[in-house]
Short mmCIF file of C-alpha atoms (C1' of nucleotides) in Angstrom, two decimals:
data_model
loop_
_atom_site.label_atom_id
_atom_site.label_comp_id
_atom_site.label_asym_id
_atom_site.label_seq_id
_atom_site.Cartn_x
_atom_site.Cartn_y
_atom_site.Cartn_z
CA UNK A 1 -16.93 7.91 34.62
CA UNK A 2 -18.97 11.39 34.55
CA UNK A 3 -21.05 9.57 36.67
CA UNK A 4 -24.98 9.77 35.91
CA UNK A 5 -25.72 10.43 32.68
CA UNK A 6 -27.53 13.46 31.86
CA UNK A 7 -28.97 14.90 29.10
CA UNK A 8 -26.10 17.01 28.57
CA UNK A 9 -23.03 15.31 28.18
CA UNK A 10 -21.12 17.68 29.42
CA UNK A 11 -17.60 16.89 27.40
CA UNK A 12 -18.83 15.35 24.58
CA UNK A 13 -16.47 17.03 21.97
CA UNK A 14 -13.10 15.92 24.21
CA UNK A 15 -15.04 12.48 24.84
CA UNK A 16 -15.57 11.99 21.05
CA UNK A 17 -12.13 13.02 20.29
CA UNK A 18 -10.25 10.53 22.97
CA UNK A 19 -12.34 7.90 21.90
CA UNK A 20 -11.45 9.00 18.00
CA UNK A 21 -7.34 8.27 19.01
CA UNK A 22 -7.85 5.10 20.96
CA UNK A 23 -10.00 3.82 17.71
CA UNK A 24 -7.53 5.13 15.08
CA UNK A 25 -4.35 4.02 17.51
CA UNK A 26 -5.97 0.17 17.74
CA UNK A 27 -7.18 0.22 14.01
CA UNK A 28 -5.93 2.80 12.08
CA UNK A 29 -7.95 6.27 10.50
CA UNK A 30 -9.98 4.09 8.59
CA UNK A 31 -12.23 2.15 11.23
CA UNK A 32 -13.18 5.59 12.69
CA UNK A 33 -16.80 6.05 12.43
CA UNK A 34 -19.22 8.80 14.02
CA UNK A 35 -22.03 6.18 15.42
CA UNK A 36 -18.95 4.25 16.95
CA UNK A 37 -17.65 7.09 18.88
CA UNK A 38 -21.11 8.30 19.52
CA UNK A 39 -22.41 4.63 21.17
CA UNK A 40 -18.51 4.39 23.18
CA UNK A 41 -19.52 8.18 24.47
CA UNK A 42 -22.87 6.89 25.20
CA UNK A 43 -24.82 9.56 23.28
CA UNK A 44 -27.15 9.39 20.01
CA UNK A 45 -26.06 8.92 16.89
CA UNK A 46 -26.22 12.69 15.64
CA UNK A 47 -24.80 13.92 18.44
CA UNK A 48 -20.88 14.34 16.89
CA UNK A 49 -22.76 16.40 14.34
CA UNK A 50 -23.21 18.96 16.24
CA UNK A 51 -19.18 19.26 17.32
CA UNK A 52 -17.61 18.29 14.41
CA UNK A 53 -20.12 18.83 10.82
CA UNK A 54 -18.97 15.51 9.64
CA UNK A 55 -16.72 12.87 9.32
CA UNK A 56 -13.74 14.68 7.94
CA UNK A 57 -14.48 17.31 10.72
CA UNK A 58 -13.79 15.66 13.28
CA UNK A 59 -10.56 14.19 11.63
CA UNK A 60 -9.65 17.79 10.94
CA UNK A 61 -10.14 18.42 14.41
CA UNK A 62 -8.37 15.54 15.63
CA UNK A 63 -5.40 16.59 12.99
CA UNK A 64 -5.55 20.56 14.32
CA UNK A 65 -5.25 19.18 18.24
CA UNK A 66 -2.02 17.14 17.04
CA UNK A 67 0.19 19.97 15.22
CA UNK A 68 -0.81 22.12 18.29
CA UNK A 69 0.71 19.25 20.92
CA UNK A 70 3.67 18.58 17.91
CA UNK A 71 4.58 22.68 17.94
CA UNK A 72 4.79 22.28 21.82
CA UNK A 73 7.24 19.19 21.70
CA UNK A 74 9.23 20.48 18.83
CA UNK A 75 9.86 23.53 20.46
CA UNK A 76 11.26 22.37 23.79
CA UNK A 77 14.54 20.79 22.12
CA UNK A 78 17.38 22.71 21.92
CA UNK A 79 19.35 22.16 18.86
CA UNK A 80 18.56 20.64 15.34
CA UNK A 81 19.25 16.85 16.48
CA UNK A 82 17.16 17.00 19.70
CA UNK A 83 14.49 18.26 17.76
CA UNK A 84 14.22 15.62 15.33
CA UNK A 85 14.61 13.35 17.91
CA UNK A 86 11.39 15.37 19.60
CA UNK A 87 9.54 14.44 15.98
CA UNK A 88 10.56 10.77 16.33
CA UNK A 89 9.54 10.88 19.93
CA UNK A 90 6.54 12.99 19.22
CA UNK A 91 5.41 10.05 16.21
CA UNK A 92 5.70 7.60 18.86
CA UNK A 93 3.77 9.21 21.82
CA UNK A 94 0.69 10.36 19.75
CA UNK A 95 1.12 7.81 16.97
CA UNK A 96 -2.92 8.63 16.07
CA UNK A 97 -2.35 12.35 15.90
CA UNK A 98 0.34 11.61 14.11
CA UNK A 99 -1.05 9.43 11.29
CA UNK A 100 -3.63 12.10 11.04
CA UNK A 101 -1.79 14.87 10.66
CA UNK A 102 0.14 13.51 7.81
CA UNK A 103 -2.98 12.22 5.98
CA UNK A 104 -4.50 15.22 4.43
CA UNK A 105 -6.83 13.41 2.31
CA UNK A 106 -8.79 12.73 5.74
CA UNK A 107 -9.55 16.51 6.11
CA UNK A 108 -10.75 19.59 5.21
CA UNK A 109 -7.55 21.81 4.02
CA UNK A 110 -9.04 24.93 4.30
CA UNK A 111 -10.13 24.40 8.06
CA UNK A 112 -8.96 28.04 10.01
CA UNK A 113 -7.87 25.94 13.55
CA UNK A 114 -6.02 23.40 11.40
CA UNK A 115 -4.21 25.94 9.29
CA UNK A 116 -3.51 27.73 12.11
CA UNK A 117 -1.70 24.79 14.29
CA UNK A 118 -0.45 23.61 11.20
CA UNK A 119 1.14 26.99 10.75
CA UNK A 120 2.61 26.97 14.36
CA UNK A 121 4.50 23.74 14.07
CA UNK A 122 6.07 24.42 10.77
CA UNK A 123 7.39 27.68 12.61
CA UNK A 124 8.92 25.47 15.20
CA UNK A 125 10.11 23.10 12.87
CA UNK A 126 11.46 26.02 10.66
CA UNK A 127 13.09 27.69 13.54
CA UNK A 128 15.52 24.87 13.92
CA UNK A 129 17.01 24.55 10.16
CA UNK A 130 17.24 28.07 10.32
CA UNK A 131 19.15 29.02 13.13
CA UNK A 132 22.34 28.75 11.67
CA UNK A 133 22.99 31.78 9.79
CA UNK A 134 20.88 34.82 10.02
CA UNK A 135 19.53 35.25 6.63
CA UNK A 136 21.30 31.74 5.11
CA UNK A 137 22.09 31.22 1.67
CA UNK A 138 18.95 30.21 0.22
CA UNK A 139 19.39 26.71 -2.08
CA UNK A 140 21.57 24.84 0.30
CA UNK A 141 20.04 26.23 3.39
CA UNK A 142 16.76 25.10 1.85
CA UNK A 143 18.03 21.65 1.12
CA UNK A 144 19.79 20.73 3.88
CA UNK A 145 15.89 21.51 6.07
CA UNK A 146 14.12 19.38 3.31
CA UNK A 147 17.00 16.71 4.59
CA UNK A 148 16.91 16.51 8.26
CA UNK A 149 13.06 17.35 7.73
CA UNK A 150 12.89 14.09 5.45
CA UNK A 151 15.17 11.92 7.58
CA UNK A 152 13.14 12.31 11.12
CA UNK A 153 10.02 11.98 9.06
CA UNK A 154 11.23 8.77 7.39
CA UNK A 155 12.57 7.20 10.15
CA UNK A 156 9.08 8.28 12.06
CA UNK A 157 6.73 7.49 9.30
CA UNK A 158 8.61 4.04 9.08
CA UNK A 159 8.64 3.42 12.35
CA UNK A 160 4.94 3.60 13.10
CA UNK A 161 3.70 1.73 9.77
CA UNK A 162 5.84 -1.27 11.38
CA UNK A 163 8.74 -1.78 8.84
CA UNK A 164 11.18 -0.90 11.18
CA UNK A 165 10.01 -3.63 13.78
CA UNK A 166 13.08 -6.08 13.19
CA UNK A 167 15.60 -3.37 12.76
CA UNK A 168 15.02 -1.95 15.87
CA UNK A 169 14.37 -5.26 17.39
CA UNK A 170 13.61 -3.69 21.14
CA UNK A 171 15.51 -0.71 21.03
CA UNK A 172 14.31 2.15 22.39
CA UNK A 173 12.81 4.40 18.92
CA UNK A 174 14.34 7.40 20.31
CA UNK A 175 18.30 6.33 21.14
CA UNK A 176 18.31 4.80 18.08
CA UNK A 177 17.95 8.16 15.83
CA UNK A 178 19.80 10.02 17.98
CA UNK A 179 22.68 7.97 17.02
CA UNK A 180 21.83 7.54 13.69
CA UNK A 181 21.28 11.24 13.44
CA UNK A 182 24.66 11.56 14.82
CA UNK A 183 25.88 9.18 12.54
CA UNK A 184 24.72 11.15 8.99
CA UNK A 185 24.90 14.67 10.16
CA UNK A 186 28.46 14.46 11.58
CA UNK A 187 29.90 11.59 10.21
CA UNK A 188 33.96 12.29 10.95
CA UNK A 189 34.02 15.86 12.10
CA UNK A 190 32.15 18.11 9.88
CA UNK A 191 29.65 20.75 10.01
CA UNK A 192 27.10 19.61 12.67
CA UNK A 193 23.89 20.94 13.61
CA UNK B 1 -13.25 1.04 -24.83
CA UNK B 2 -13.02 -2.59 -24.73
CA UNK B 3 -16.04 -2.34 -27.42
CA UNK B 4 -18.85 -4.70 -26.99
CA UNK B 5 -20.33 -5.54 -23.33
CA UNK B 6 -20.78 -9.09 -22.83
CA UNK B 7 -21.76 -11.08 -19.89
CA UNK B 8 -18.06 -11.62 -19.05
CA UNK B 9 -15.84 -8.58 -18.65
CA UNK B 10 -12.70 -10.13 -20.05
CA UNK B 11 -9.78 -8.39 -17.51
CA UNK B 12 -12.32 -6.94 -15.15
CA UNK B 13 -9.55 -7.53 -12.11
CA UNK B 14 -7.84 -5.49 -14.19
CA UNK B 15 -10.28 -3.01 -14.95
CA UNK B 16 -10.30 -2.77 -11.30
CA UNK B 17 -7.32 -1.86 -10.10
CA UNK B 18 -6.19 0.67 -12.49
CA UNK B 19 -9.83 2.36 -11.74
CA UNK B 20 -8.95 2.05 -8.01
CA UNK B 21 -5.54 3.56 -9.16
CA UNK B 22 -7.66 6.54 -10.25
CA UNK B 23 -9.49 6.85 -7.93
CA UNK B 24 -6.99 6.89 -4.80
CA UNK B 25 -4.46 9.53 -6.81
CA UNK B 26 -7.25 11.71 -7.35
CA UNK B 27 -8.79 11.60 -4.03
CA UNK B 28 -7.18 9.21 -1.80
CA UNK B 29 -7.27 5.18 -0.94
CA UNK B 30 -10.05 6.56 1.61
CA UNK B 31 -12.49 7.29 -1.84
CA UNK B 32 -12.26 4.19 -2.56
CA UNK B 33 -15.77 2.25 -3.12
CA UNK B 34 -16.09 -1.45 -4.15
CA UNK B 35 -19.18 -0.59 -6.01
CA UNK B 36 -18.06 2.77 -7.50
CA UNK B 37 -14.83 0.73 -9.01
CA UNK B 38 -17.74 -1.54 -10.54
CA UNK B 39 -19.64 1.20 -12.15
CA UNK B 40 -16.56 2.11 -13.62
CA UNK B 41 -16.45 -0.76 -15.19
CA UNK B 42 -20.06 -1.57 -16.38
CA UNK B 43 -20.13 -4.52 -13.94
CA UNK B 44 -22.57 -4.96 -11.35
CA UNK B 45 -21.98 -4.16 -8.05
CA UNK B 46 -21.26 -8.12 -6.49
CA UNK B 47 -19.11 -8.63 -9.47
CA UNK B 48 -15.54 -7.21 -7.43
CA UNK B 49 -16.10 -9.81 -4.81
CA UNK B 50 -15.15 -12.47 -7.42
CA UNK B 51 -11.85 -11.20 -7.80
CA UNK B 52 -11.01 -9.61 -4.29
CA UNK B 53 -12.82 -10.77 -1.32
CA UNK B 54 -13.59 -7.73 -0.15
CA UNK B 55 -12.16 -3.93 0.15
CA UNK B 56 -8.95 -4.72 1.89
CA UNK B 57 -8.47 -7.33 -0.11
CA UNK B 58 -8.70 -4.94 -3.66
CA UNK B 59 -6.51 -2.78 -1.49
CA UNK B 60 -4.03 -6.05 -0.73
CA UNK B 61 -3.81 -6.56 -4.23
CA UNK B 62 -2.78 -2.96 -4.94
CA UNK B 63 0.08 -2.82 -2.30
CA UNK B 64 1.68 -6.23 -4.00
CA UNK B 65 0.64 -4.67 -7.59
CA UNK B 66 2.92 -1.88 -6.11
CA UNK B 67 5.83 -3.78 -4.43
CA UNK B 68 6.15 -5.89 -7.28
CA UNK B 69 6.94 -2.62 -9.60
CA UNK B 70 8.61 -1.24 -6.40
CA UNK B 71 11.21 -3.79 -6.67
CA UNK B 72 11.73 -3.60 -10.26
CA UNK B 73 12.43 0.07 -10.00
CA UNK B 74 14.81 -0.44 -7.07
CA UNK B 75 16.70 -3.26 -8.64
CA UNK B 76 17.84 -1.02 -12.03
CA UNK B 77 19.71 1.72 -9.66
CA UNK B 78 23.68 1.02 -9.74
CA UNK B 79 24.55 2.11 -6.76
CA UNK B 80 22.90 3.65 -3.07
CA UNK B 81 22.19 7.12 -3.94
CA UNK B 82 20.65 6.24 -7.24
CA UNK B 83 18.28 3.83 -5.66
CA UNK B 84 17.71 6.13 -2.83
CA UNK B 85 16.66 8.24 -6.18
CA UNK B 86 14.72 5.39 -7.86
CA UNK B 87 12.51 5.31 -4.44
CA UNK B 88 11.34 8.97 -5.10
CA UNK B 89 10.81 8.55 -8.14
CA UNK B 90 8.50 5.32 -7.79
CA UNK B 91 6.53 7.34 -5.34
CA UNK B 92 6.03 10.56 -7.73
CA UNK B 93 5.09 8.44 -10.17
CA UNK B 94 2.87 5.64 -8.61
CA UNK B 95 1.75 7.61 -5.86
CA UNK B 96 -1.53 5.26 -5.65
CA UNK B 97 0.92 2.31 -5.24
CA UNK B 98 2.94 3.77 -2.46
CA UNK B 99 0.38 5.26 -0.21
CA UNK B 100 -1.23 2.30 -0.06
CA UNK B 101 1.98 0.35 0.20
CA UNK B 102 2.93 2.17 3.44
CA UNK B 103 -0.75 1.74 5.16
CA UNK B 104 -0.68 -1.61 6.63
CA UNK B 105 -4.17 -1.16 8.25
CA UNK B 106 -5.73 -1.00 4.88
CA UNK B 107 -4.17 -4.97 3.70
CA UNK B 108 -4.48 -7.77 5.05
CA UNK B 109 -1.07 -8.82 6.39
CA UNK B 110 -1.45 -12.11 6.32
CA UNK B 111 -1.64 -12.37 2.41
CA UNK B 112 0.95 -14.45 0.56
CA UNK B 113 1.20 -12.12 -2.10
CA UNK B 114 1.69 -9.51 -0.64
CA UNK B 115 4.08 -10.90 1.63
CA UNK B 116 6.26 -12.50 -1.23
CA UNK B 117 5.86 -8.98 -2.84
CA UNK B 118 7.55 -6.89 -0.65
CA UNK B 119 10.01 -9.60 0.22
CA UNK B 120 11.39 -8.85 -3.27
CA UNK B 121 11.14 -5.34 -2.50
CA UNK B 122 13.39 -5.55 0.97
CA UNK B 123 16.01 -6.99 -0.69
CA UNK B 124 15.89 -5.24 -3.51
CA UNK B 125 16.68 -2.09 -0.91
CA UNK B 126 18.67 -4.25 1.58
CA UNK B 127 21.08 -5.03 -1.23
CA UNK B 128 21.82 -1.50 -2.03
CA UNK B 129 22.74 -0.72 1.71
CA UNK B 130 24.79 -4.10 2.26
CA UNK B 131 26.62 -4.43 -0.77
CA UNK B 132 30.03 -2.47 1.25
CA UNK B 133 31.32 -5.24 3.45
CA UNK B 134 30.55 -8.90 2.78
CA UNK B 135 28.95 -8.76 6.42
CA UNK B 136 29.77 -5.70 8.03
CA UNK B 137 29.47 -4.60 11.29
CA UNK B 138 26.56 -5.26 12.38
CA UNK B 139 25.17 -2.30 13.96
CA UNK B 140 26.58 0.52 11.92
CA UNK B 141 25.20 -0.76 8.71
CA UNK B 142 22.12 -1.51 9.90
CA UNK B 143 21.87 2.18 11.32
CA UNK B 144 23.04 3.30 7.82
CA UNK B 145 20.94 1.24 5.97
CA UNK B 146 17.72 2.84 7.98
CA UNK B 147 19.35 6.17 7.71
CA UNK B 148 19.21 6.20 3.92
CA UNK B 149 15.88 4.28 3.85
CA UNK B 150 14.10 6.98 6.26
CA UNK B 151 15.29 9.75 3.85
CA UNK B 152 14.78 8.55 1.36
CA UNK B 153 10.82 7.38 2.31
CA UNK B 154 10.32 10.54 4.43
CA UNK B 155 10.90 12.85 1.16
CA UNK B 156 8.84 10.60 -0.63
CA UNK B 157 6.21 10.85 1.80
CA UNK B 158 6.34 14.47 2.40
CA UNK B 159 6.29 14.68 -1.28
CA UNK B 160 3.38 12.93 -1.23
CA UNK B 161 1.32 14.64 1.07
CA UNK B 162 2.11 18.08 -0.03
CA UNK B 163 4.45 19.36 2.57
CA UNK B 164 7.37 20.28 0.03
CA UNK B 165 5.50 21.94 -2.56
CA UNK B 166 7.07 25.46 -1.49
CA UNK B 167 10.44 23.61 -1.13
CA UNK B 168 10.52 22.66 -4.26
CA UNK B 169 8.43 25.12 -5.52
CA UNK B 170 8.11 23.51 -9.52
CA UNK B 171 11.74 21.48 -9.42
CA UNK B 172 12.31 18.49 -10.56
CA UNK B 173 12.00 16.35 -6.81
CA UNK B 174 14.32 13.47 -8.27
CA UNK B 175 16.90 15.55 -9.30
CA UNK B 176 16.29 17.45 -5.41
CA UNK B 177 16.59 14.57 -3.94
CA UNK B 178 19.84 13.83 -5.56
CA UNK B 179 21.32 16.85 -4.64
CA UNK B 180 20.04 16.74 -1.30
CA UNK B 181 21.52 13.07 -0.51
CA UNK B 182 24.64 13.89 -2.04
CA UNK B 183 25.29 16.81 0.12
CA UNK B 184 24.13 14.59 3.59
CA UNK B 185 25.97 11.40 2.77
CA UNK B 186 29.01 13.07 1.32
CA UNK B 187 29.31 16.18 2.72
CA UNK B 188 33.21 17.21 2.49
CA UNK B 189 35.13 14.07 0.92
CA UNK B 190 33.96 11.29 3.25
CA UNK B 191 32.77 8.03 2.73
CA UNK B 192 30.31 8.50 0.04
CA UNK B 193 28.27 5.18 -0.97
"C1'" DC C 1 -22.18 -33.15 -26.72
"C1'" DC C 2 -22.12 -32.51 -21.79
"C1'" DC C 3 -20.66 -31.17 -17.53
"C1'" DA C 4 -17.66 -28.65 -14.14
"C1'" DT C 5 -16.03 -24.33 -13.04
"C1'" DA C 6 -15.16 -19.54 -13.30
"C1'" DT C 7 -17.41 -15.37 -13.91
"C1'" DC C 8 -21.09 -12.18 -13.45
"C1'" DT C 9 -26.08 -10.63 -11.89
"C1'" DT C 10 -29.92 -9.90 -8.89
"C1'" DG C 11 -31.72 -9.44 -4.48
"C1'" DC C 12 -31.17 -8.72 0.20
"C1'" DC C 13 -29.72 -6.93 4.95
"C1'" DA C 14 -27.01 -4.36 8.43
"C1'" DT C 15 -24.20 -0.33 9.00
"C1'" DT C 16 -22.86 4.18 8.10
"C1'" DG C 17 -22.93 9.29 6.99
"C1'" DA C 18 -25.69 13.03 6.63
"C1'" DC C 19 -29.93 15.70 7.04
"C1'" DT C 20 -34.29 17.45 9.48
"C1'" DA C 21 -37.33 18.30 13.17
"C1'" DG C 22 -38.08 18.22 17.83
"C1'" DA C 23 -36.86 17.60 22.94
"C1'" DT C 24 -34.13 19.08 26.94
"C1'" DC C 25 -31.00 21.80 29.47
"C1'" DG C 26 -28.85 26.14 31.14
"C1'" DA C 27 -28.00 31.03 31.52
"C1'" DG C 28 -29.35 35.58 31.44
"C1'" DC C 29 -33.05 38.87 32.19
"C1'" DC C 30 -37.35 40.94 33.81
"C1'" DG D 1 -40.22 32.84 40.29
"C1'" DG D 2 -41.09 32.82 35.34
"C1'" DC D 3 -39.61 34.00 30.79
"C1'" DT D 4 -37.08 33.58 26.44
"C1'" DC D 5 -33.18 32.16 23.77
"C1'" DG D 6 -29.41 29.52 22.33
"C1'" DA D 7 -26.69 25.42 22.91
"C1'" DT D 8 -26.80 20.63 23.26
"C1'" DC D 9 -28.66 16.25 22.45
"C1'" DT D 10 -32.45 12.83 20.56
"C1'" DA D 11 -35.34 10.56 17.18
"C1'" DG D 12 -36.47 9.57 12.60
"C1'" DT D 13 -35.34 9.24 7.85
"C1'" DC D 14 -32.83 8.45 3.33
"C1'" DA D 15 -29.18 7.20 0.11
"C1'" DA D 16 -24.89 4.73 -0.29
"C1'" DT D 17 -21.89 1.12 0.99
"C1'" DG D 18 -20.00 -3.61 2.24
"C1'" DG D 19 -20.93 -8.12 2.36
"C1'" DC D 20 -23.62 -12.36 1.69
"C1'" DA D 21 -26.61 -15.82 -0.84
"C1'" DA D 22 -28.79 -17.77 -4.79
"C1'" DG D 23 -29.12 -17.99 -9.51
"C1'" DA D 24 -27.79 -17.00 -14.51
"C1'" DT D 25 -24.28 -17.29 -18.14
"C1'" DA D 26 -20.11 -18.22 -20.43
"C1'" DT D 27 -15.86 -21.18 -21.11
"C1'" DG D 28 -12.98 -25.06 -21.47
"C1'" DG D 29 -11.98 -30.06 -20.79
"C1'" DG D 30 -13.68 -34.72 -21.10
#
DNA sequence: CCCATATCTTGCCATTGACTAGATCGAGCC
DNA sequence: GGCTCGATCTAGTCAATGGCAAGATATGGG
């Protein structure tokens, strides 16, 4: 598509990395592989090397780009519910990033970028749980996160490793936990978000 | 440890799996090497093939290895919130089994025992969620049901992956989890399980 | 005792990840 | 224009892996 091919690619590391989603989105984090992406990019074998150091590099990379796009979509919702329906919908837009990002024996834990847009969407996330009262009271406060934190993860996590396929049953991801959010966090008039 | 090496192992399948076990606690199902599994075991390198056709298939065999246990575990809890307890604690303590479990792109789908593995395991957690009205109402229950399942599996997963170590900063996560469930399913006197 | 079968070994090949050295391009500078 | 310098990419190599084929060895049934 970048026409003529040069011996600069010109975009190789965003090449590489759209080629990395489409792989891991088709066949999962495990069929990845650096002389795949390299031939689909149309450049030598050692040319990812140069982008990402290796393997688990470019995973990292991939994993970074994803809680940077997650912290963006997290923190356009307005209250508690919409954003966990923002994680669902976030899961199923970028279900690659997503599997990535969650996986952290695919890569490097002490990468700076990755810590740093890791850091960014916890913020966002955090933001939400806490917003209730100004300095909350600690345990339950605490719990009640690790709750709706666990629920849109579940129900995310679930939905994109397929066991939800039957439940759903052609109903749109999204809809379906905002009702069912609706449904556990309020279930006959108390507290809501 | 099993003494003498003769020409046949004895239980290398066995042997196998619970060095695969190892293997993918310690460093991930990604780690995992047909031919490091048979060093392990003081077999040669072909000898894995015998038993599992190839990698997914050792990794097939794992996820109905874990299903099979997974069901057992489910099927002692008395009522909802206890299983919903019983599902952490299967995943803290056969975290091997579950992350492979819950990565279908590492099986092979198509395997029978696998397939008649986690059968036992859905209804072993379908049970739990269904056992209120001889056929209730459809939709609710089925959002309930997924409710409870997606919290439960997305603490289990985040407890997996690391995400709640500050949360929980050296607590017990089953007896969090408890707490946590019982203050989101029966939050001021309504319908508990 | 003998044979059929399951189990394990040896040998082989293609693919991959990772490393090294060298080629090519581009930008700044004189 | 011609130069150097760094970034980008190529080519070549090696060890490790997955998977296959052919053969050796043990085990149990007849």
């Amino acid at each position: 598509m970048t026409s003529e091919r040069t011996y600069h690619h010109g975009d190789l590391r965003r090449a590489l990395l759209t080629a990395a989603l489409d792989v891991i989105a088709a066949e999962g984090p495990a069929a990845v592989s650096l002389r795949d992406l390299a031939r689909r990019a149309g450049v030598s074998h050692a040319a990812p090397a140069h982008h990402f150091k290796d393997r688990s590099g470019l995973l990292t990379a991939v994993a970074a780009d994803g809680y940077a796009l997650f912290a963006d979509a997290l923190a356009g919702a307005p209250d508690l519910r919409e954003r966990g329906v923002a994680y669902v919908r976030f899961a199923a837009t970028h279900p690659a990033h997503f599997q990535v990002m969650f996986q952290p024996d695919l890569h490097r834990a002490d990468d700076p970028d990755l810590l740093a847009a890791r850091a960014r969407a916890t913020e966002a996330l955090r933001s939400g749980v806490a917003g209730l009262p100004p300095a909350g009271r600690g345990e339950d406060d605490r719990l009640a996160g690790v709750a709706a934190w666990s629920l849109a993860h579940g129900f995310a996590t679930l939905l994109l490793s397929g066991n939800l396929a039957d439940a759903m049953a052609g109903r749109d991801p999204e809809e379906a936990f905002r009702s069912l959010a609706a449904s556990v966090f309020a279930p006959e008039g108390g507290r809501a978000d």
